[in-house]
Tab-separated table of C-alpha atoms and ligand atoms in Angstrom:
chain	number	residue	atom	x	y	z
A	1	MET	CA	-0.163	-0.098	-0.001
A	2	SER	CA	1.239	3.194	-0.863
A	3	VAL	CA	1.591	6.095	1.166
A	4	SER	CA	0.319	10.163	0.173
A	5	LEU	CA	2.781	12.481	1.702
A	6	PHE	CA	0.345	15.231	1.655
A	7	LYS	CA	-2.837	13.193	2.399
A	8	ASP	CA	-1.432	11.022	5.093
A	9	VAL	CA	1.053	12.617	6.893
A	10	VAL	CA	0.561	16.665	5.866
A	11	LYS	CA	-2.845	17.552	5.644
A	12	PRO	CA	-3.703	15.707	9.444
A	13	ILE	CA	-0.456	17.066	10.511
A	14	ALA	CA	-1.822	20.484	9.242
A	15	THR	CA	-5.770	19.554	10.476
A	16	GLY	CA	-4.407	19.265	13.928
A	17	PHE	CA	-2.589	22.738	14.132
A	18	GLY	CA	-5.613	23.802	12.650
A	19	ILE	CA	-7.902	22.644	15.492
A	20	THR	CA	-5.283	23.740	18.120
A	21	LEU	CA	-4.847	27.461	16.367
A	22	LYS	CA	-8.830	27.448	16.340
A	23	ARG	CA	-8.432	26.883	20.132
A	24	LEU	CA	-6.170	29.379	21.575
A	25	SER	CA	-8.488	31.941	20.668
A	26	HIS	CA	-11.375	30.483	23.454
A	27	LYS	CA	-12.111	31.282	26.371
A	28	LYS	CA	-10.007	29.316	29.518
A	29	GLU	CA	-12.677	26.992	31.244
A	30	THR	CA	-9.166	26.313	33.632
A	31	VAL	CA	-8.394	28.390	36.943
A	32	PHE	CA	-5.013	28.265	38.686
A	33	TYR	CA	-6.624	26.494	42.155
A	34	PRO	CA	-5.514	26.985	44.499
A	35	GLU	CA	-4.637	30.657	43.675
A	36	GLN	CA	-7.804	31.256	42.161
A	37	ARG	CA	-11.285	29.561	43.162
A	38	ARG	CA	-14.018	29.497	40.956
A	39	GLU	CA	-17.607	31.740	43.041
A	40	GLN	CA	-19.617	28.137	43.598
A	41	TYR	CA	-23.339	28.019	43.124
A	42	PRO	CA	-25.504	29.271	46.125
A	43	ARG	CA	-26.514	25.975	46.923
A	44	THR	CA	-23.518	23.989	46.787
A	45	ARG	CA	-23.474	21.508	49.263
A	46	TRP	CA	-20.194	20.274	50.789
A	47	ARG	CA	-18.939	20.050	54.575
A	48	HIS	CA	-21.716	19.904	56.963
A	49	PHE	CA	-21.806	22.266	60.013
A	50	LEU	CA	-23.901	22.413	63.313
A	51	THR	CA	-25.529	25.273	63.753
A	52	ARG	CA	-26.877	27.244	66.501
A	53	TYR	CA	-29.410	29.706	67.824
A	54	GLU	CA	-28.315	33.655	68.310
A	55	SER	CA	-28.731	32.725	71.836
A	56	GLY	CA	-25.558	30.367	71.450
A	57	LEU	CA	-27.481	27.344	72.109
A	58	GLU	CA	-27.697	24.484	70.095
A	59	ARG	CA	-29.945	24.073	67.233
A	60	CYS	CA	-29.664	19.801	67.587
A	61	ILE	CA	-32.233	18.240	69.926
A	62	GLY	CA	-30.655	14.801	69.291
A	63	CYS	CA	-33.857	13.325	67.762
A	64	SER	CA	-31.843	11.150	65.303
A	65	LEU	CA	-33.925	11.969	61.886
A	66	CYS	CA	-30.748	12.956	60.191
A	67	ALA	CA	-29.034	9.475	60.904
A	68	GLY	CA	-32.472	7.950	59.739
A	69	ALA	CA	-33.216	9.749	57.107
A	70	CYS	CA	-29.017	9.400	55.871
A	71	PRO	CA	-28.770	6.635	52.883
A	72	ALA	CA	-25.330	6.168	53.372
A	73	ARG	CA	-26.028	5.142	57.564
A	74	CYS	CA	-23.076	7.609	58.027
A	75	ILE	CA	-24.413	9.574	61.101
A	76	ASN	CA	-23.950	8.938	65.042
A	77	VAL	CA	-25.978	10.558	67.170
A	78	VAL	CA	-26.159	10.007	70.745
A	79	ALA	CA	-28.749	11.712	72.831
A	80	ALA	CA	-29.326	13.248	76.436
A	81	GLU	CA	-31.364	14.891	78.510
A	82	ASN	CA	-30.771	18.744	79.337
A	83	THR	CA	-30.930	20.107	82.354
A	84	ASP	CA	-31.748	23.262	84.522
A	85	GLU	CA	-27.832	23.487	85.529
A	86	LYS	CA	-26.632	21.943	82.006
A	87	ARG	CA	-28.667	23.364	79.379
A	88	PHE	CA	-27.183	22.842	75.604
A	89	SER	CA	-30.240	23.272	73.451
A	90	PRO	CA	-34.085	24.838	74.345
A	91	GLY	CA	-35.461	21.194	73.628
A	92	GLU	CA	-35.801	18.705	76.488
A	93	ARG	CA	-32.337	16.726	74.413
A	94	TYR	CA	-29.255	17.724	73.285
A	95	ALA	CA	-26.855	15.594	71.102
A	96	GLU	CA	-24.076	14.597	73.737
A	97	ARG	CA	-22.232	13.086	70.628
A	98	TYR	CA	-22.693	13.306	67.061
A	99	GLU	CA	-20.526	12.364	64.473
A	100	ILE	CA	-20.350	12.189	60.517
A	101	ASN	CA	-18.177	9.652	58.988
A	102	MET	CA	-17.292	11.825	55.920
A	103	ILE	CA	-15.394	9.047	54.019
A	104	ARG	CA	-19.062	7.239	53.647
A	105	CYS	CA	-21.027	10.771	53.199
A	106	ILE	CA	-22.390	10.863	49.652
A	107	PHE	CA	-23.032	14.318	50.008
A	108	CYS	CA	-26.849	14.186	49.249
A	109	GLY	CA	-28.439	16.606	51.933
A	110	TYR	CA	-31.000	14.338	52.931
A	111	CYS	CA	-29.809	14.851	56.560
A	112	GLN	CA	-30.231	18.907	56.088
A	113	ASP	CA	-33.283	18.268	54.856
A	114	ALA	CA	-34.502	15.719	57.223
A	115	CYS	CA	-33.641	18.335	60.176
A	116	PRO	CA	-36.638	19.816	62.096
A	117	THR	CA	-34.736	22.294	63.606
A	118	GLY	CA	-32.282	23.545	61.059
A	119	ALA	CA	-29.199	22.408	62.958
A	120	VAL	CA	-27.110	19.848	60.100
A	121	VAL	CA	-26.179	22.116	56.887
A	122	LEU	CA	-23.918	21.714	54.533
A	123	ARG	CA	-22.122	24.560	53.278
A	124	LYS	CA	-19.928	25.048	50.311
A	125	ASN	CA	-16.064	23.866	51.664
A	126	PHE	CA	-14.776	21.288	49.814
A	127	GLU	CA	-11.386	21.367	50.922
A	128	LEU	CA	-11.900	18.399	52.815
A	129	ALA	CA	-9.248	16.186	52.181
A	130	ASP	CA	-7.104	14.526	54.731
A	131	TYR	CA	-4.143	11.999	56.060
A	132	LYS	CA	-5.382	10.251	58.321
A	133	ARG	CA	-8.550	8.169	57.748
A	134	GLU	CA	-9.436	9.234	61.944
A	135	SER	CA	-9.733	12.490	60.125
A	136	PHE	CA	-12.730	11.834	58.488
A	137	ILE	CA	-14.837	11.412	61.959
A	138	TYR	CA	-16.175	14.668	62.253
A	139	THR	CA	-16.550	15.429	66.023
A	140	LYS	CA	-19.951	17.155	67.409
A	141	GLU	CA	-16.840	19.939	68.144
A	142	MET	CA	-15.782	19.855	64.955
A	143	LEU	CA	-19.089	20.405	63.381
A	144	LEU	CA	-20.310	22.763	66.205
A	145	GLU	CA	-20.219	26.003	64.697
A	146	SER	CA	-18.028	28.588	67.138
A	147	PHE	CA	-20.757	31.454	66.607
A	148	PRO	CA	-24.436	32.150	65.591
A	149	GLY	CA	-24.442	32.475	62.025
A	150	GLU	CA	-20.937	31.115	61.205
A	151	ALA	CA	-22.187	28.575	59.067
A	152	ASP	CA	-24.104	30.522	57.051
A	153	ALA	CA	-21.249	33.174	56.282
A	154	PRO	CA	-20.472	33.244	52.352
A	155	TRP	CA	-17.574	30.590	52.661
A	156	VAL	CA	-13.637	31.272	54.288
A	157	GLY	CA	-10.729	31.639	52.319
A	158	GLU	CA	-9.946	34.443	49.556
A	159	TYR	CA	-12.278	34.339	46.630
A	160	GLU	CA	-9.973	35.832	43.746
A	161	GLU	CA	-12.598	36.702	40.638
A	162	VAL	CA	-12.109	34.424	37.807
A	163	LYS	CA	-12.777	36.631	34.607
B	1	SF4	S1	-25.103	14.326	53.192
B	1	SF4	FE1	-26.164	12.308	52.736
B	1	SF4	S2	-24.857	10.811	53.021
B	1	SF4	FE2	-24.089	12.598	53.957
B	1	SF4	S3	-24.354	12.433	56.225
B	1	SF4	FE3	-26.118	13.473	55.021
B	1	SF4	S4	-27.689	12.189	54.514
B	1	SF4	FE4	-25.811	11.040	54.958
B	2	SF4	S1	-29.171	17.642	63.262
B	2	SF4	FE1	-31.378	17.829	62.987
B	2	SF4	S2	-32.149	15.630	62.823
B	2	SF4	FE2	-30.233	15.237	63.550
B	2	SF4	S3	-30.485	14.850	65.712
B	2	SF4	FE3	-30.198	16.942	65.786
B	2	SF4	S4	-32.241	18.476	65.090
B	2	SF4	FE4	-32.207	16.175	64.474
């Protein structure tokens, strides 16, 4: 079988370069992460938080509805009774222990939908990588926001507008 220099070599190479040159004028879709980050969609759901009321009391009442709704079975809630001396939430009970296994989580948001008090919410922080498996068991202390409304604040980290 004879090989035509133009048809089989020059033409395919020229076509390839032509496509490359055409793409050079297109808008770039990639960004210099982590220096640059794209603004995320308003309803992006990644890292979980346990929120508080304005008074500082925890919204979580330890009802375990989130654990029941979780298809990945990765939430563990242990409830305890509030007392007048030791009160954590406005209701009768609070979550003495609240853990999420983030390795198993599929970020479906069912826990957020099932929660009657708006205690557990998923927010925009997607940088959840770590080196140790144990670090992916998020404890109540890790999940609980320090100040009321913190979980609703724009996601921490400087955004550089991507043009
Ligand atoms: S986001 Fe889905 S998988 Fe993850 S903890 Fe909530 S219910 Fe479970
Ligand atoms: S986060 Fe919500 S659903 Fe889960 S135990 Fe607390 S109050 Fe109940």
